[in-house]
CSV table of C-alpha atoms and ligand atoms in Angstrom, one decimal:
chain,number,residue,atom,x,y,z
A,15,UNK,CA,0.0,0.0,0.0
A,16,UNK,CA,1.3,3.4,-0.9
A,17,UNK,CA,2.3,5.9,1.9
A,18,UNK,CA,-0.7,8.2,1.4
A,19,UNK,CA,-3.0,5.3,2.1
A,20,UNK,CA,-1.0,4.1,5.0
A,21,UNK,CA,-1.3,7.7,6.5
A,22,UNK,CA,-5.0,7.4,6.2
A,23,UNK,CA,-5.4,3.8,7.4
A,24,UNK,CA,-6.1,4.8,11.0
A,25,UNK,CA,-9.4,6.4,9.8
A,26,UNK,CA,-10.5,3.1,8.3
A,27,UNK,CA,-9.5,1.3,11.3
A,28,UNK,CA,-11.3,3.7,13.6
A,29,UNK,CA,-14.5,3.4,11.7
A,30,UNK,CA,-14.2,-0.5,11.7
A,31,UNK,CA,-13.7,-0.4,15.5
A,32,UNK,CA,-17.0,1.3,15.7
A,33,UNK,CA,-18.5,-1.6,13.8
A,34,UNK,CA,-18.8,0.3,10.5
A,35,UNK,CA,-17.6,-0.7,7.0
A,36,UNK,CA,-15.0,1.6,5.6
A,37,UNK,CA,-13.1,1.7,2.3
A,38,UNK,CA,-10.8,3.9,0.1
A,39,UNK,CA,-12.7,4.8,-3.1
A,40,UNK,CA,-12.6,6.7,-6.3
A,41,UNK,CA,-9.7,8.5,-8.0
A,42,UNK,CA,-7.0,7.5,-5.4
A,43,UNK,CA,-7.9,3.7,-5.9
A,44,UNK,CA,-7.8,4.2,-9.7
A,45,UNK,CA,-4.4,6.2,-9.6
A,46,UNK,CA,-2.7,3.7,-7.4
A,47,UNK,CA,-3.7,0.8,-9.6
A,48,UNK,CA,-2.1,2.8,-12.6
A,49,UNK,CA,1.0,3.7,-10.6
A,50,UNK,CA,0.0,7.4,-11.0
A,51,UNK,CA,0.6,10.0,-8.4
A,52,UNK,CA,-2.3,9.7,-6.0
A,53,UNK,CA,-4.2,12.9,-5.2
A,54,UNK,CA,-6.9,13.3,-2.5
A,55,UNK,CA,-7.7,10.2,-0.6
A,56,UNK,CA,-11.5,9.7,-0.3
A,57,UNK,CA,-13.2,7.2,2.0
A,58,UNK,CA,-16.6,5.7,1.8
A,59,UNK,CA,-18.5,4.1,4.9
A,60,UNK,CA,-21.9,3.1,6.0
A,61,UNK,CA,-21.4,5.2,9.1
A,62,UNK,CA,-23.9,8.2,8.9
A,63,UNK,CA,-22.5,11.7,8.7
A,64,UNK,CA,-23.6,12.2,12.4
A,65,UNK,CA,-21.7,9.1,13.4
A,66,UNK,CA,-18.6,10.2,11.4
A,67,UNK,CA,-18.6,13.5,13.3
A,68,UNK,CA,-19.0,11.8,16.7
A,69,UNK,CA,-16.1,9.2,15.9
A,70,UNK,CA,-13.5,11.8,14.7
A,71,UNK,CA,-12.5,14.8,16.9
A,72,UNK,CA,-11.9,17.2,14.0
A,73,UNK,CA,-14.4,17.4,11.2
A,74,UNK,CA,-15.8,20.0,8.8
A,75,UNK,CA,-19.4,19.7,7.5
A,76,UNK,CA,-19.2,20.3,3.8
A,77,UNK,CA,-22.3,18.8,2.7
A,78,UNK,CA,-23.9,16.6,5.3
A,79,UNK,CA,-27.2,16.3,3.4
A,80,UNK,CA,-25.2,14.6,0.7
A,81,UNK,CA,-23.3,12.6,3.2
A,82,UNK,CA,-19.8,14.1,3.0
A,83,UNK,CA,-17.9,15.2,6.2
A,84,UNK,CA,-14.2,16.3,6.0
A,85,UNK,CA,-12.2,14.6,8.7
A,86,UNK,CA,-8.9,16.3,9.6
A,87,UNK,CA,-6.2,13.8,10.8
A,88,UNK,CA,-2.5,14.5,11.3
A,89,UNK,CA,-2.3,17.5,9.1
A,90,UNK,CA,-4.3,16.0,6.2
A,91,UNK,CA,-8.0,16.4,5.3
A,92,UNK,CA,-10.0,13.5,4.0
A,93,UNK,CA,-13.5,13.4,2.6
A,94,UNK,CA,-15.5,10.6,4.2
A,95,UNK,CA,-18.8,9.9,2.6
A,96,UNK,CA,-21.6,7.8,3.6
A,97,UNK,CA,-22.6,5.0,1.1
A,98,UNK,CA,-25.4,6.4,-0.8
A,99,UNK,CA,-27.8,5.7,-3.6
A,100,UNK,CA,-29.1,8.6,-5.5
A,101,UNK,CA,-32.7,9.2,-5.7
A,102,UNK,CA,-34.5,10.4,-8.9
A,103,UNK,CA,-32.6,12.7,-11.1
A,104,UNK,CA,-34.1,15.9,-12.1
A,105,UNK,CA,-33.3,17.7,-15.4
A,106,UNK,CA,-30.3,15.5,-16.1
A,107,UNK,CA,-28.2,16.8,-13.2
A,108,UNK,CA,-28.0,16.3,-9.6
A,109,UNK,CA,-30.4,13.9,-8.0
A,110,UNK,CA,-33.3,15.1,-6.1
A,111,UNK,CA,-32.0,13.7,-2.9
A,112,UNK,CA,-29.8,10.9,-1.6
A,113,UNK,CA,-30.5,7.9,0.4
A,114,UNK,CA,-27.9,6.6,2.8
A,115,UNK,CA,-27.4,2.8,2.4
A,116,UNK,CA,-25.5,0.0,3.8
A,117,UNK,CA,-24.0,-1.6,0.6
A,118,UNK,CA,-20.6,-0.8,-0.9
A,119,UNK,CA,-21.6,-2.3,-4.1
A,120,UNK,CA,-24.7,-0.1,-4.5
A,121,UNK,CA,-22.5,3.0,-3.7
A,122,UNK,CA,-19.9,2.1,-6.3
A,123,UNK,CA,-22.7,1.3,-8.9
A,124,UNK,CA,-23.9,5.1,-8.9
A,125,UNK,CA,-20.3,6.2,-9.7
A,126,UNK,CA,-19.6,7.4,-13.3
A,127,UNK,CA,-16.8,5.2,-14.9
A,128,UNK,CA,-15.7,1.7,-14.3
A,129,UNK,CA,-12.2,3.0,-13.4
A,130,UNK,CA,-13.6,5.3,-10.8
A,131,UNK,CA,-15.8,2.7,-9.2
A,132,UNK,CA,-13.3,0.5,-7.4
A,133,UNK,CA,-12.7,0.5,-3.7
A,134,UNK,CA,-9.7,-0.8,-1.6
A,135,UNK,CA,-10.0,-2.2,1.9
A,136,UNK,CA,-7.6,-1.8,4.9
A,137,UNK,CA,-5.6,-4.8,3.8
A,138,UNK,CA,-4.9,-3.2,0.4
A,139,UNK,CA,-7.3,-5.5,-1.3
A,140,UNK,CA,-9.1,-4.3,-4.4
A,141,UNK,CA,-12.9,-4.4,-4.7
A,142,UNK,CA,-13.8,-4.3,-8.3
A,143,UNK,CA,-17.5,-5.2,-9.1
A,144,UNK,CA,-17.6,-3.4,-12.5
A,145,UNK,CA,-14.5,-4.3,-14.4
A,146,UNK,CA,-12.5,-1.2,-13.5
A,147,UNK,CA,-9.1,-3.0,-13.5
A,148,UNK,CA,-9.9,-4.6,-16.9
A,149,UNK,CA,-10.5,-1.2,-18.2
A,150,UNK,CA,-7.4,0.2,-16.9
A,151,UNK,CA,-5.4,-2.6,-18.6
A,152,UNK,CA,-7.3,-2.1,-21.8
A,153,UNK,CA,-7.0,1.7,-21.4
A,154,UNK,CA,-10.7,2.1,-21.8
A,155,UNK,CA,-13.1,4.7,-20.6
A,156,UNK,CA,-16.6,3.3,-20.2
A,157,UNK,CA,-19.6,4.0,-17.8
A,158,UNK,CA,-20.8,1.7,-15.0
A,159,UNK,CA,-23.9,0.1,-16.6
A,160,UNK,CA,-25.8,1.5,-19.6
A,161,UNK,CA,-24.1,4.7,-20.7
A,162,UNK,CA,-27.2,6.3,-22.1
A,163,UNK,CA,-29.0,5.7,-18.7
A,164,UNK,CA,-26.1,7.1,-16.8
A,165,UNK,CA,-26.0,10.2,-19.0
A,166,UNK,CA,-29.7,10.8,-18.5
A,167,UNK,CA,-29.0,10.7,-14.7
A,168,UNK,CA,-26.1,13.3,-15.0
A,169,UNK,CA,-25.1,14.6,-18.4
A,170,UNK,CA,-21.8,16.0,-17.0
A,171,UNK,CA,-20.4,12.4,-17.1
A,172,UNK,CA,-20.1,12.8,-20.9
A,173,UNK,CA,-17.6,15.5,-20.5
A,174,UNK,CA,-16.0,13.7,-17.6
A,175,UNK,CA,-15.5,10.6,-19.8
A,176,UNK,CA,-13.6,13.0,-22.3
A,177,UNK,CA,-11.6,14.4,-19.5
A,178,UNK,CA,-10.4,11.2,-18.3
A,179,UNK,CA,-9.5,10.1,-21.8
A,180,UNK,CA,-7.3,13.0,-21.8
A,181,UNK,CA,-5.7,12.7,-18.4
A,182,UNK,CA,-5.2,9.0,-18.6
A,183,UNK,CA,-4.5,8.6,-22.4
A,184,UNK,CA,-7.3,6.2,-22.6
A,185,UNK,CA,-9.8,5.4,-25.5
A,186,UNK,CA,-13.5,5.8,-25.3
A,187,UNK,CA,-15.4,2.5,-25.6
A,188,UNK,CA,-17.6,2.3,-28.7
A,189,UNK,CA,-20.7,1.9,-26.5
A,190,UNK,CA,-19.9,5.1,-24.4
A,191,UNK,CA,-19.0,6.9,-27.5
A,192,UNK,CA,-22.2,6.1,-29.3
A,193,UNK,CA,-24.3,7.1,-26.3
A,194,UNK,CA,-22.4,10.5,-26.2
A,195,UNK,CA,-23.3,11.1,-29.9
A,196,UNK,CA,-26.9,10.4,-29.0
A,197,UNK,CA,-27.3,12.2,-25.8
A,198,UNK,CA,-25.0,15.2,-26.2
A,199,UNK,CA,-27.9,17.6,-26.1
A,200,UNK,CA,-28.4,16.8,-22.5
A,201,UNK,CA,-25.2,18.7,-21.6
A,202,UNK,CA,-27.4,21.8,-22.0
A,203,UNK,CA,-28.8,21.2,-18.7
A,204,UNK,CA,-25.4,21.3,-16.9
A,205,UNK,CA,-24.2,24.6,-15.4
A,206,UNK,CA,-21.3,26.3,-17.1
A,207,UNK,CA,-19.2,26.2,-14.0
A,208,UNK,CA,-19.2,22.4,-13.9
A,209,UNK,CA,-18.6,22.2,-17.5
A,210,UNK,CA,-15.5,24.6,-17.2
A,211,UNK,CA,-14.0,22.6,-14.5
A,212,UNK,CA,-14.1,19.4,-16.6
A,213,UNK,CA,-13.0,21.1,-19.8
A,214,UNK,CA,-9.9,22.7,-18.1
A,215,UNK,CA,-8.8,19.4,-16.9
A,216,UNK,CA,-9.4,18.0,-20.3
A,217,UNK,CA,-7.2,20.6,-21.9
A,218,UNK,CA,-4.5,20.0,-19.1
A,219,UNK,CA,-4.4,16.4,-19.8
A,220,UNK,CA,-1.7,14.7,-21.8
A,221,UNK,CA,-4.0,13.4,-24.5
A,222,UNK,CA,-6.2,16.5,-24.9
A,223,UNK,CA,-5.8,16.0,-28.6
A,224,UNK,CA,-7.7,12.6,-28.4
A,225,UNK,CA,-10.4,14.2,-26.2
A,226,UNK,CA,-10.8,17.2,-28.5
A,227,UNK,CA,-11.1,14.8,-31.4
A,228,UNK,CA,-13.8,12.8,-29.6
A,229,UNK,CA,-15.5,16.0,-28.7
A,230,UNK,CA,-15.6,16.9,-32.4
A,231,UNK,CA,-16.6,13.5,-33.6
A,232,UNK,CA,-19.4,13.0,-31.0
A,233,UNK,CA,-20.7,16.6,-31.5
A,234,UNK,CA,-20.3,17.2,-27.8
A,235,UNK,CA,-18.3,20.4,-28.6
A,236,UNK,CA,-21.6,22.0,-29.8
A,237,UNK,CA,-22.7,22.1,-26.2
A,238,UNK,CA,-19.7,23.9,-24.9
A,239,UNK,CA,-19.8,27.6,-24.6
A,240,UNK,CA,-19.0,29.4,-27.9
A,241,UNK,CA,-17.9,26.3,-29.7
A,242,UNK,CA,-21.0,25.5,-31.8
A,243,UNK,CA,-20.2,25.9,-35.5
A,244,UNK,CA,-16.4,25.6,-34.9
A,245,UNK,CA,-15.7,21.9,-35.4
A,246,UNK,CA,-12.7,22.5,-37.7
A,247,UNK,CA,-11.2,25.0,-35.1
A,248,UNK,CA,-11.7,22.4,-32.4
A,249,UNK,CA,-9.8,20.0,-34.6
A,250,UNK,CA,-7.1,22.5,-35.2
A,251,UNK,CA,-6.5,22.9,-31.4
A,252,UNK,CA,-5.6,19.3,-31.4
A,253,UNK,CA,-2.1,20.3,-32.4
A,254,UNK,CA,-1.4,22.4,-29.3
A,255,UNK,CA,0.2,20.8,-26.3
A,256,UNK,CA,-1.8,22.4,-23.6
A,257,UNK,CA,-0.5,20.3,-20.9
A,258,UNK,CA,2.9,22.1,-21.1
A,259,UNK,CA,1.3,25.3,-19.8
A,260,UNK,CA,0.8,25.8,-16.1
A,261,UNK,CA,-1.4,28.9,-15.7
A,262,UNK,CA,-5.1,29.0,-16.3
A,263,UNK,CA,-4.8,32.3,-18.2
A,264,UNK,CA,-2.2,30.7,-20.5
A,265,UNK,CA,-4.3,27.7,-21.3
A,266,UNK,CA,-7.2,29.9,-22.2
A,267,UNK,CA,-5.0,32.3,-24.2
A,268,UNK,CA,-3.7,29.4,-26.2
A,269,UNK,CA,-7.1,27.8,-26.7
A,270,UNK,CA,-8.8,31.1,-28.1
A,271,UNK,CA,-5.7,31.6,-30.3
A,272,UNK,CA,-5.8,28.0,-31.6
A,273,UNK,CA,-9.5,28.1,-32.4
A,274,UNK,CA,-9.1,31.6,-34.0
A,275,UNK,CA,-11.2,33.6,-31.8
A,276,UNK,CA,-10.4,37.2,-32.8
A,277,UNK,CA,-9.8,39.8,-30.3
A,278,UNK,CA,-13.2,41.5,-30.7
A,279,UNK,CA,-14.8,38.2,-29.8
A,280,UNK,CA,-12.5,37.0,-27.2
A,281,UNK,CA,-13.8,38.6,-24.3
A,282,UNK,CA,-17.3,37.5,-24.8
A,283,UNK,CA,-16.1,34.0,-25.5
A,284,UNK,CA,-14.2,33.7,-22.2
A,285,UNK,CA,-17.0,35.3,-20.4
A,286,UNK,CA,-19.2,32.6,-21.7
A,287,UNK,CA,-17.1,30.1,-19.7
A,288,UNK,CA,-17.7,32.1,-16.7
A,289,UNK,CA,-14.1,32.5,-15.9
A,290,UNK,CA,-12.9,34.9,-13.2
A,291,UNK,CA,-12.3,38.4,-14.4
A,292,UNK,CA,-8.6,38.3,-13.6
A,293,UNK,CA,-8.1,35.2,-15.7
A,294,UNK,CA,-10.0,36.7,-18.6
A,295,UNK,CA,-8.0,39.9,-18.5
A,296,UNK,CA,-4.6,38.0,-18.4
A,297,UNK,CA,-5.7,35.5,-21.2
A,298,UNK,CA,-6.8,38.5,-23.4
A,299,UNK,CA,-3.4,40.4,-22.8
A,300,UNK,CA,-1.5,37.2,-23.7
A,301,UNK,CA,-3.5,36.1,-26.6
A,302,UNK,CA,-3.3,39.4,-28.4
A,303,UNK,CA,0.5,39.3,-28.2
A,304,UNK,CA,1.2,35.7,-29.4
A,305,UNK,CA,2.4,36.9,-32.7
A,306,UNK,CA,3.9,40.2,-31.6
A,307,UNK,CA,7.3,41.3,-32.9
A,308,UNK,CA,9.0,42.3,-29.7
A,309,UNK,CA,11.0,45.5,-29.3
A,310,UNK,CA,11.7,47.7,-26.2
A,311,UNK,CA,8.4,49.5,-26.3
A,312,UNK,CA,6.2,46.4,-26.9
A,313,UNK,CA,8.0,44.4,-24.1
A,314,UNK,CA,7.4,47.5,-21.8
A,315,UNK,CA,3.8,47.8,-22.7
A,316,UNK,CA,3.1,44.0,-22.3
A,317,UNK,CA,5.0,43.6,-19.0
A,318,UNK,CA,7.1,40.5,-18.1
A,319,UNK,CA,4.4,38.0,-17.4
A,320,UNK,CA,2.4,38.6,-20.7
A,321,UNK,CA,5.6,38.8,-22.6
A,322,UNK,CA,6.9,35.4,-21.3
A,323,UNK,CA,3.5,33.7,-21.6
A,324,UNK,CA,3.0,34.9,-25.2
A,325,UNK,CA,6.4,33.8,-26.1
A,326,UNK,CA,6.0,30.3,-24.6
A,327,UNK,CA,2.7,29.9,-26.4
A,328,UNK,CA,4.1,30.9,-29.6
A,329,UNK,CA,7.1,28.5,-29.4
A,330,UNK,CA,4.8,25.7,-28.3
A,331,UNK,CA,2.6,26.3,-31.3
A,332,UNK,CA,5.5,26.6,-33.7
A,333,UNK,CA,7.9,24.0,-32.4
A,334,UNK,CA,6.0,21.9,-29.9
A,335,UNK,CA,8.5,22.6,-27.2
A,336,UNK,CA,9.3,25.4,-24.8
A,337,UNK,CA,12.8,26.7,-25.6
A,338,UNK,CA,13.9,27.4,-22.1
A,339,UNK,CA,17.1,29.2,-23.3
A,340,UNK,CA,15.1,31.5,-25.5
A,341,UNK,CA,12.7,32.3,-22.7
A,342,UNK,CA,15.7,33.1,-20.4
A,343,UNK,CA,17.0,35.5,-23.1
A,344,UNK,CA,13.6,37.2,-23.5
A,345,UNK,CA,13.4,37.6,-19.7
A,346,UNK,CA,16.8,39.1,-19.7
A,347,UNK,CA,16.0,41.6,-22.4
A,348,UNK,CA,13.0,42.5,-20.4
A,349,UNK,CA,15.0,43.0,-17.2
A,350,UNK,CA,17.6,45.1,-19.0
A,351,UNK,CA,14.9,47.7,-20.1
A,352,UNK,CA,15.8,51.1,-18.5
A,353,UNK,CA,12.3,51.5,-17.2
A,354,UNK,CA,9.5,49.1,-16.3
A,355,UNK,CA,6.7,51.5,-15.6
A,356,UNK,CA,6.2,55.2,-15.9
A,357,UNK,CA,7.0,55.5,-12.2
A,358,UNK,CA,10.6,54.5,-13.0
A,359,UNK,CA,11.2,57.6,-15.1
A,360,UNK,CA,13.6,60.1,-13.5
A,361,UNK,CA,11.1,63.0,-14.0
A,362,UNK,CA,7.3,63.2,-12.9
A,363,UNK,CA,4.6,65.3,-14.2
A,364,UNK,CA,5.4,67.9,-11.6
A,365,UNK,CA,9.0,68.2,-12.6
A,366,UNK,CA,7.7,69.0,-16.1
A,367,UNK,CA,5.5,71.7,-14.7
A,368,UNK,CA,8.6,73.1,-12.9
A,369,UNK,CA,10.8,73.0,-16.1
A,370,UNK,CA,8.4,74.6,-18.3
A,371,UNK,CA,6.6,77.0,-16.2
A,372,UNK,CA,3.5,76.6,-18.2
A,373,UNK,CA,-0.1,75.8,-16.8
A,374,UNK,CA,-0.9,72.2,-16.5
A,375,UNK,CA,-2.6,70.5,-19.6
A,376,UNK,CA,-2.5,67.6,-22.0
A,377,UNK,CA,1.1,68.5,-22.9
A,378,UNK,CA,2.3,67.0,-19.6
A,379,UNK,CA,1.2,63.6,-20.4
A,380,UNK,CA,2.3,64.0,-24.2
A,381,UNK,CA,5.7,64.9,-23.0
A,382,UNK,CA,6.0,62.1,-20.5
A,383,UNK,CA,5.0,59.7,-23.4
A,384,UNK,CA,7.8,61.1,-25.5
A,385,UNK,CA,10.3,60.8,-22.8
A,386,UNK,CA,9.2,57.3,-22.0
A,387,UNK,CA,9.7,56.2,-25.7
A,388,UNK,CA,13.1,58.0,-25.9
A,389,UNK,CA,14.3,56.4,-22.8
A,390,UNK,CA,13.1,52.9,-23.9
A,391,UNK,CA,14.7,53.2,-27.3
A,392,UNK,CA,18.0,54.2,-25.7
A,393,UNK,CA,17.8,57.8,-27.2
A,394,UNK,CA,17.9,59.4,-23.9
A,395,UNK,CA,19.3,58.7,-20.5
A,396,UNK,CA,16.9,58.2,-17.7
A,397,UNK,CA,18.4,61.1,-15.7
A,398,UNK,CA,16.7,64.3,-14.6
A,399,UNK,CA,19.3,66.7,-16.0
A,400,UNK,CA,19.5,64.8,-19.4
A,401,UNK,CA,15.8,64.8,-19.8
A,402,UNK,CA,15.6,68.5,-19.1
A,403,UNK,CA,18.2,69.3,-21.6
A,404,UNK,CA,16.5,66.9,-24.1
A,405,UNK,CA,13.1,68.7,-23.7
A,406,UNK,CA,14.8,72.1,-24.2
A,407,UNK,CA,16.3,71.0,-27.4
A,408,UNK,CA,13.1,69.2,-28.5
A,409,UNK,CA,10.9,72.1,-27.9
A,410,UNK,CA,13.0,74.3,-30.1
A,411,UNK,CA,12.5,72.1,-33.0
B,511,LIG,P1,-9.3,13.8,-9.8
B,511,LIG,O1,-8.0,13.2,-9.5
B,511,LIG,O2,-9.4,14.6,-10.9
B,511,LIG,O3,-9.9,14.5,-8.5
B,511,LIG,P2,-11.4,11.9,-9.2
B,511,LIG,O4,-11.7,10.5,-9.8
B,511,LIG,O5,-11.0,11.9,-7.8
B,511,LIG,O6,-10.3,12.5,-10.2
B,511,LIG,P3,-13.6,13.7,-8.7
B,511,LIG,O7,-14.3,14.5,-9.7
B,511,LIG,O8,-12.8,14.3,-7.6
B,511,LIG,O9,-12.7,12.7,-9.6
B,511,LIG,O10,-14.7,12.6,-8.2
B,511,LIG,C1,-14.4,11.6,-7.1
B,511,LIG,C2,-15.1,10.4,-7.4
B,511,LIG,O11,-16.6,10.6,-7.3
B,511,LIG,C3,-15.0,9.8,-8.8
B,511,LIG,O12,-13.8,9.0,-8.8
B,511,LIG,C4,-16.3,9.0,-9.0
B,511,LIG,O13,-16.2,7.8,-8.4
B,511,LIG,C5,-17.3,9.8,-8.3
B,511,LIG,N1,-18.0,10.9,-9.2
B,511,LIG,C6,-17.5,12.2,-9.4
B,511,LIG,N2,-18.4,12.8,-10.2
B,511,LIG,C7,-19.4,12.0,-10.6
B,511,LIG,C8,-20.5,12.0,-11.4
B,511,LIG,N3,-20.8,13.1,-12.0
B,511,LIG,N4,-21.3,10.9,-11.5
B,511,LIG,C9,-21.0,9.7,-10.8
B,511,LIG,N5,-19.9,9.7,-10.0
B,511,LIG,C10,-19.1,10.7,-10.0
B,512,LIG,MG1,-10.9,13.9,-6.8
């Protein structure tokens, strides 16, 4: 058993001591079977949320009505969820309620994909009722049970299927693929926020190309914000290695660039995904500058972050690799700029008023702009005296 599971083992033992069943479930079990880095460890039990709270000294109620309690233990936090069956689904999303149950098998049955529906007991034994391990070996994404039925219960599962294809580099089973083709319209019932979470994970996965291709082939892309009518562009985006980027803003900048969203449309497109204002702003700044020819003035106007992001995206697009040396050179040229902001200029607006003895007016900002350019272009030293002399000689022209 991996260290992370060993660290969480006392939680299973504690629940069992109280006469309850308890298992590791979900993504952590899947990732351990695949020898991938294990993320959050989730635990499922037949103890009720109230019992979980009574058994563990430090808990946080994050959704008791759904059966989930966070248990804090030795500096880690674990989601401990009561076995549940979901009651009727309304509108192809979230069930109208949950019913707490005693059967692990029933709990695993309501999970989305076979690979996500395995459990592990405190001895490290795998419990796999739905062929999760077989599908890991065959690198196959398929739902637990009939895919059409499962997508009717919760349509987000279609996008999750593609997200896991991308993250795990798996194929979609023919049945599951067919059901996505036939049920893609159901995705309209899902909130944008939930779609955005899954789509970002899809782009960040190693096989985003396969998942984007599947989105195009099944028509699922039509149900994603702003992508209807852009099949060719979605296919074109397959060429970009999004997983080599870290920042959210960079991923979105690269995505709008690859699907040829022009700058007039870009803001509306990103708002359609309900991204935070800060991410939108940075993505727009970067996307506009991917094909920028850099000189002192454009580097200064862009700022270091945008300059480096735009350059990295451009080299990934053109060469499929980030050229670290080239990026280091770009960073160095930026750092060598004589000024980084207007505040770095050796003169301020009030200095100009003193030099000229003229009433304030638009000329002040015009002069500052001219000085800024001259300093950036290396025509003028960033020194008060030199600037004053330069202004005198300039105004005589
Ligand atoms: P990640 O490493 O990205 O967190 P994960 O498998 O843990 O992957 P989560 O989205 O955190 O994915 O979900 C945790 C588990 O809950 C899944 O493994 C799956 O068993 C179940 N699950 C999550 N979303 C759904 C859903 N929409 N329908 C059914 N089961 C789901
Ligand atoms: Mg998870």
